[in-house]
Amino acid sequence: MSEGRAAPFRAGFVTVVGRPNVGKSTLVNRLVGQKVAIVSDKPQTTRNRILAVVNRPGAQMVLFDTPGIHKPMHEMNRRMVETATRSIGHGDVVLWLVEVQEPPGPGDRFIEGLLRRAGRPVVLAINKIDRVAKPRILPAIDAWQHAGSFEEIVPVSALDGDNVDRLEKVLLARLPEGPALYPEDFLTDLPERFFVAEMVRERILDHTREEIPYVTGVVVEDFKEEEGLVRIRAAILVERENQKGILIGRGGSMLKRVGTEARQGIEAFLGTRVFLGLFVKVRERWREDESVLGEMGLGDAGRSSEKA
């Protein structure tokens, strides 16, 4: 390269993978600089593949936030895992996220096999270093060094941002040279209805326990834009009557709380006033219903925005 010549522009796809609840969505939100994926302390929060674009001087990184890879128990979970595994092949680089407190186990060996067969360069990020004393970080790195073939291993805290800037530089340096893949103001390929449903589901995750977060789905049935107002009607799906009662709460208290908090988030997201009507539907075995799952976009891992 001649002296004074500008560095080539880099642009490419980074697929973020890992087991459930390792902090993938928190890290994606941190890299993007705004919230594009809901977060929760409950496993299997992310159900869809979420595309998010990060623009930096001289580079554009397109992130795929994917569902946690786990042993599926329902058709919904099977589609979630399929979405994650298929997304690996669409990345120029794979970012494998693990936890500093968890040594490599059988689930990680399964993921390593998927990555090895895909043949993509892999960067390993060891997350949640904010939860341990610093002397414990080096032994964790050493334990993971033999768990796969990595371009680099970077300890980070997605929650407080510690060392995320270094991880970003590592990823950007490994993107292929080429022009930007999306316009500079492009953030995601998902429609507003998707984010509305996710914001409602996030509030359910926040306020419920035990089985409820896992048997609940949200479908936006009506989305009408009026002058200065968006009217939204959304159904919360459960599988049994007693689950419906829990979500509605005494005197409708739980549903009202979920609706109020979700509406506030949706108004901030859409930048306008929102009327949000929520109701709960009992639909037995909806997690096995292909038409319902298709309506939620679950398993749609091959959208045209991904690389062929």
mmCIF file of N, CA, C and O in Angstrom, residues 143-195:
data_model
loop_
_atom_site.group_PDB
_atom_site.id
_atom_site.type_symbol
_atom_site.label_atom_id
_atom_site.label_comp_id
_atom_site.label_asym_id
_atom_site.label_seq_id
_atom_site.Cartn_x
_atom_site.Cartn_y
_atom_site.Cartn_z
ATOM 1 N N ALA A 143 -9.021 -22.275 29.741
ATOM 2 C CA ALA A 143 -9.924 -23.424 29.612
ATOM 3 C C ALA A 143 -10.596 -23.461 28.247
ATOM 4 O O ALA A 143 -10.842 -24.540 27.691
ATOM 5 N N TRP A 144 -10.886 -22.282 27.682
ATOM 6 C CA TRP A 144 -11.590 -22.228 26.404
ATOM 7 C C TRP A 144 -10.647 -22.331 25.201
ATOM 8 O O TRP A 144 -11.106 -22.606 24.092
ATOM 9 N N GLN A 145 -9.360 -22.102 25.398
ATOM 10 C CA GLN A 145 -8.425 -22.129 24.272
ATOM 11 C C GLN A 145 -8.422 -23.476 23.547
ATOM 12 O O GLN A 145 -8.141 -23.541 22.353
ATOM 13 N N HIS A 146 -8.731 -24.527 24.272
ATOM 14 C CA HIS A 146 -8.685 -25.868 23.690
ATOM 15 C C HIS A 146 -10.065 -26.358 23.251
ATOM 16 O O HIS A 146 -10.214 -27.518 22.875
ATOM 17 N N ALA A 147 -11.063 -25.466 23.317
ATOM 18 C CA ALA A 147 -12.434 -25.864 22.973
ATOM 19 C C ALA A 147 -12.755 -25.659 21.499
ATOM 20 O O ALA A 147 -13.853 -26.000 21.047
ATOM 21 N N GLY A 148 -11.821 -25.104 20.742
ATOM 22 C CA GLY A 148 -12.068 -24.860 19.329
ATOM 23 C C GLY A 148 -10.902 -24.118 18.707
ATOM 24 O O GLY A 148 -9.900 -23.826 19.360
ATOM 25 N N SER A 149 -11.049 -23.800 17.415
ATOM 26 C CA SER A 149 -10.024 -23.044 16.691
ATOM 27 C C SER A 149 -10.525 -21.613 16.532
ATOM 28 O O SER A 149 -11.500 -21.369 15.813
ATOM 29 N N PHE A 150 -9.867 -20.671 17.212
ATOM 30 C CA PHE A 150 -10.355 -19.299 17.270
ATOM 31 C C PHE A 150 -9.358 -18.315 16.666
ATOM 32 O O PHE A 150 -8.155 -18.442 16.867
ATOM 33 N N GLU A 151 -9.902 -17.338 15.948
ATOM 34 C CA GLU A 151 -9.088 -16.229 15.464
ATOM 35 C C GLU A 151 -8.532 -15.443 16.640
ATOM 36 O O GLU A 151 -7.382 -15.010 16.618
ATOM 37 N N GLU A 152 -9.373 -15.255 17.634
ATOM 38 C CA GLU A 152 -8.956 -14.527 18.832
ATOM 39 C C GLU A 152 -9.978 -14.802 19.941
ATOM 40 O O GLU A 152 -11.144 -15.118 19.670
ATOM 41 N N ILE A 153 -9.535 -14.701 21.187
ATOM 42 C CA ILE A 153 -10.413 -14.833 22.341
ATOM 43 C C ILE A 153 -10.422 -13.500 23.074
ATOM 44 O O ILE A 153 -9.366 -12.969 23.429
ATOM 45 N N VAL A 154 -11.619 -12.935 23.285
ATOM 46 C CA VAL A 154 -11.742 -11.606 23.888
ATOM 47 C C VAL A 154 -12.689 -11.678 25.086
ATOM 48 O O VAL A 154 -13.868 -11.974 24.914
ATOM 49 N N PRO A 155 -12.209 -11.414 26.293
ATOM 50 C CA PRO A 155 -13.104 -11.331 27.455
ATOM 51 C C PRO A 155 -13.854 -10.001 27.453
ATOM 52 O O PRO A 155 -13.250 -8.947 27.194
ATOM 53 N N VAL A 156 -15.145 -10.025 27.728
ATOM 54 C CA VAL A 156 -15.961 -8.805 27.678
ATOM 55 C C VAL A 156 -17.036 -8.825 28.763
ATOM 56 O O VAL A 156 -17.338 -9.869 29.338
ATOM 57 N N SER A 157 -17.607 -7.672 28.992
ATOM 58 C CA SER A 157 -18.864 -7.559 29.723
ATOM 59 C C SER A 157 -19.840 -6.820 28.825
ATOM 60 O O SER A 157 -19.712 -5.609 28.623
ATOM 61 N N ALA A 158 -20.795 -7.555 28.277
ATOM 62 C CA ALA A 158 -21.803 -6.910 27.432
ATOM 63 C C ALA A 158 -22.661 -5.957 28.250
ATOM 64 O O ALA A 158 -23.161 -4.956 27.736
ATOM 65 N N LEU A 159 -22.817 -6.249 29.538
ATOM 66 C CA LEU A 159 -23.690 -5.445 30.387
ATOM 67 C C LEU A 159 -23.117 -4.054 30.628
ATOM 68 O O LEU A 159 -23.823 -3.058 30.479
ATOM 69 N N ASP A 160 -21.836 -3.962 30.999
ATOM 70 C CA ASP A 160 -21.266 -2.637 31.289
ATOM 71 C C ASP A 160 -20.331 -2.125 30.191
ATOM 72 O O ASP A 160 -19.804 -1.025 30.277
ATOM 73 N N GLY A 161 -20.126 -2.925 29.140
ATOM 74 C CA GLY A 161 -19.348 -2.460 27.989
ATOM 75 C C GLY A 161 -17.852 -2.686 28.103
ATOM 76 O O GLY A 161 -17.098 -2.324 27.178
ATOM 77 N N ASP A 162 -17.385 -3.285 29.184
ATOM 78 C CA ASP A 162 -15.953 -3.487 29.379
ATOM 79 C C ASP A 162 -15.358 -4.342 28.258
ATOM 80 O O ASP A 162 -15.799 -5.458 28.007
ATOM 81 N N ASN A 163 -14.378 -3.793 27.566
ATOM 82 C CA ASN A 163 -13.617 -4.470 26.502
ATOM 83 C C ASN A 163 -14.420 -4.725 25.229
ATOM 84 O O ASN A 163 -13.920 -5.372 24.298
ATOM 85 N N VAL A 164 -15.650 -4.223 25.145
ATOM 86 C CA VAL A 164 -16.451 -4.415 23.939
ATOM 87 C C VAL A 164 -15.850 -3.652 22.758
ATOM 88 O O VAL A 164 -15.944 -4.087 21.611
ATOM 89 N N ASP A 165 -15.197 -2.515 23.046
ATOM 90 C CA ASP A 165 -14.550 -1.760 21.968
ATOM 91 C C ASP A 165 -13.447 -2.587 21.314
ATOM 92 O O ASP A 165 -13.271 -2.543 20.086
ATOM 93 N N ARG A 166 -12.702 -3.338 22.110
ATOM 94 C CA ARG A 166 -11.655 -4.196 21.546
ATOM 95 C C ARG A 166 -12.275 -5.318 20.716
ATOM 96 O O ARG A 166 -11.788 -5.648 19.629
ATOM 97 N N LEU A 167 -13.344 -5.908 21.221
ATOM 98 C CA LEU A 167 -14.030 -6.961 20.467
ATOM 99 C C LEU A 167 -14.507 -6.423 19.122
ATOM 100 O O LEU A 167 -14.354 -7.087 18.089
ATOM 101 N N GLU A 168 -15.051 -5.222 19.130
ATOM 102 C CA GLU A 168 -15.520 -4.616 17.884
ATOM 103 C C GLU A 168 -14.379 -4.467 16.881
ATOM 104 O O GLU A 168 -14.536 -4.797 15.695
ATOM 105 N N LYS A 169 -13.222 -4.002 17.329
ATOM 106 C CA LYS A 169 -12.065 -3.847 16.437
ATOM 107 C C LYS A 169 -11.625 -5.194 15.858
ATOM 108 O O LYS A 169 -11.271 -5.296 14.682
ATOM 109 N N VAL A 170 -11.651 -6.230 16.698
ATOM 110 C CA VAL A 170 -11.281 -7.575 16.239
ATOM 111 C C VAL A 170 -12.231 -8.050 15.138
ATOM 112 O O VAL A 170 -11.802 -8.610 14.113
ATOM 113 N N LEU A 171 -13.509 -7.805 15.314
ATOM 114 C CA LEU A 171 -14.499 -8.235 14.321
ATOM 115 C C LEU A 171 -14.380 -7.428 13.031
ATOM 116 O O LEU A 171 -14.379 -7.988 11.928
ATOM 117 N N LEU A 172 -14.265 -6.108 13.150
ATOM 118 C CA LEU A 172 -14.177 -5.255 11.967
ATOM 119 C C LEU A 172 -12.951 -5.600 11.121
ATOM 120 O O LEU A 172 -13.018 -5.586 9.881
ATOM 121 N N ALA A 173 -11.836 -5.920 11.788
ATOM 122 C CA ALA A 173 -10.604 -6.231 11.061
ATOM 123 C C ALA A 173 -10.724 -7.511 10.243
ATOM 124 O O ALA A 173 -9.943 -7.716 9.300
ATOM 125 N N ARG A 174 -11.702 -8.362 10.584
ATOM 126 C CA ARG A 174 -11.840 -9.643 9.893
ATOM 127 C C ARG A 174 -12.967 -9.656 8.864
ATOM 128 O O ARG A 174 -13.251 -10.682 8.254
ATOM 129 N N LEU A 175 -13.607 -8.516 8.663
ATOM 130 C CA LEU A 175 -14.621 -8.413 7.616
ATOM 131 C C LEU A 175 -13.941 -8.287 6.253
ATOM 132 O O LEU A 175 -12.855 -7.733 6.144
ATOM 133 N N PRO A 176 -14.574 -8.801 5.205
ATOM 134 C CA PRO A 176 -13.980 -8.686 3.874
ATOM 135 C C PRO A 176 -14.004 -7.252 3.362
ATOM 136 O O PRO A 176 -14.837 -6.446 3.773
ATOM 137 N N GLU A 177 -13.080 -6.946 2.494
ATOM 138 C CA GLU A 177 -13.071 -5.635 1.850
ATOM 139 C C GLU A 177 -14.227 -5.555 0.854
ATOM 140 O O GLU A 177 -14.534 -6.526 0.159
ATOM 141 N N GLY A 178 -14.865 -4.387 0.799
ATOM 142 C CA GLY A 178 -15.965 -4.216 -0.132
ATOM 143 C C GLY A 178 -16.856 -3.063 0.292
ATOM 144 O O GLY A 178 -16.699 -2.516 1.392
ATOM 145 N N PRO A 179 -17.811 -2.680 -0.556
ATOM 146 C CA PRO A 179 -18.684 -1.540 -0.264
ATOM 147 C C PRO A 179 -19.710 -1.887 0.810
ATOM 148 O O PRO A 179 -19.936 -3.058 1.133
ATOM 149 N N ALA A 180 -20.346 -0.864 1.355
ATOM 150 C CA ALA A 180 -21.394 -1.051 2.355
ATOM 151 C C ALA A 180 -22.526 -1.906 1.777
ATOM 152 O O ALA A 180 -22.857 -1.810 0.589
ATOM 153 N N LEU A 181 -23.117 -2.723 2.614
ATOM 154 C CA LEU A 181 -24.184 -3.630 2.190
ATOM 155 C C LEU A 181 -25.567 -3.009 2.343
ATOM 156 O O LEU A 181 -26.522 -3.455 1.703
ATOM 157 N N TYR A 182 -25.679 -1.997 3.203
ATOM 158 C CA TYR A 182 -26.955 -1.333 3.460
ATOM 159 C C TYR A 182 -26.731 0.171 3.515
ATOM 160 O O TYR A 182 -25.625 0.638 3.818
ATOM 161 N N PRO A 183 -27.770 0.976 3.270
ATOM 162 C CA PRO A 183 -27.648 2.425 3.422
ATOM 163 C C PRO A 183 -27.255 2.790 4.847
ATOM 164 O O PRO A 183 -27.522 2.038 5.794
ATOM 165 N N GLU A 184 -26.643 3.941 5.026
ATOM 166 C CA GLU A 184 -26.103 4.326 6.329
ATOM 167 C C GLU A 184 -27.192 4.465 7.389
ATOM 168 O O GLU A 184 -26.947 4.261 8.576
ATOM 169 N N ASP A 185 -28.424 4.819 6.974
ATOM 170 C CA ASP A 185 -29.508 5.000 7.944
ATOM 171 C C ASP A 185 -30.330 3.732 8.163
ATOM 172 O O ASP A 185 -31.359 3.756 8.840
ATOM 173 N N PHE A 186 -29.890 2.613 7.599
ATOM 174 C CA PHE A 186 -30.621 1.349 7.732
ATOM 175 C C PHE A 186 -30.213 0.677 9.039
ATOM 176 O O PHE A 186 -29.028 0.542 9.349
ATOM 177 N N LEU A 187 -31.207 0.241 9.837
ATOM 178 C CA LEU A 187 -30.916 -0.397 11.120
ATOM 179 C C LEU A 187 -31.215 -1.889 11.099
ATOM 180 O O LEU A 187 -30.395 -2.702 11.525
ATOM 181 N N THR A 188 -32.393 -2.274 10.620
ATOM 182 C CA THR A 188 -32.794 -3.681 10.669
ATOM 183 C C THR A 188 -33.770 -3.980 9.547
ATOM 184 O O THR A 188 -34.411 -3.067 9.005
ATOM 185 N N ASP A 189 -33.909 -5.272 9.218
ATOM 186 C CA ASP A 189 -34.823 -5.678 8.154
ATOM 187 C C ASP A 189 -36.178 -6.113 8.696
ATOM 188 O O ASP A 189 -37.059 -6.501 7.931
ATOM 189 N N LEU A 190 -36.371 -6.045 10.006
ATOM 190 C CA LEU A 190 -37.616 -6.523 10.597
ATOM 191 C C LEU A 190 -38.656 -5.406 10.654
ATOM 192 O O LEU A 190 -38.321 -4.239 10.892
ATOM 193 N N PRO A 191 -39.934 -5.735 10.470
ATOM 194 C CA PRO A 191 -40.988 -4.713 10.460
ATOM 195 C C PRO A 191 -41.313 -4.209 11.866
ATOM 196 O O PRO A 191 -40.987 -4.850 12.873
ATOM 197 N N GLU A 192 -42.006 -3.074 11.929
ATOM 198 C CA GLU A 192 -42.389 -2.492 13.212
ATOM 199 C C GLU A 192 -43.257 -3.440 14.027
ATOM 200 O O GLU A 192 -43.149 -3.501 15.259
ATOM 201 N N ARG A 193 -44.114 -4.207 13.361
ATOM 202 C CA ARG A 193 -45.002 -5.136 14.067
ATOM 203 C C ARG A 193 -44.196 -6.147 14.876
ATOM 204 O O ARG A 193 -44.620 -6.557 15.963
ATOM 205 N N PHE A 194 -43.050 -6.574 14.351
ATOM 206 C CA PHE A 194 -42.210 -7.527 15.072
ATOM 207 C C PHE A 194 -41.748 -6.925 16.394
ATOM 208 O O PHE A 194 -41.815 -7.568 17.454
ATOM 209 N N PHE A 195 -41.263 -5.682 16.358
ATOM 210 C CA PHE A 195 -40.749 -5.052 17.568
ATOM 211 C C PHE A 195 -41.862 -4.764 18.563
ATOM 212 O O PHE A 195 -41.648 -4.838 19.779
#
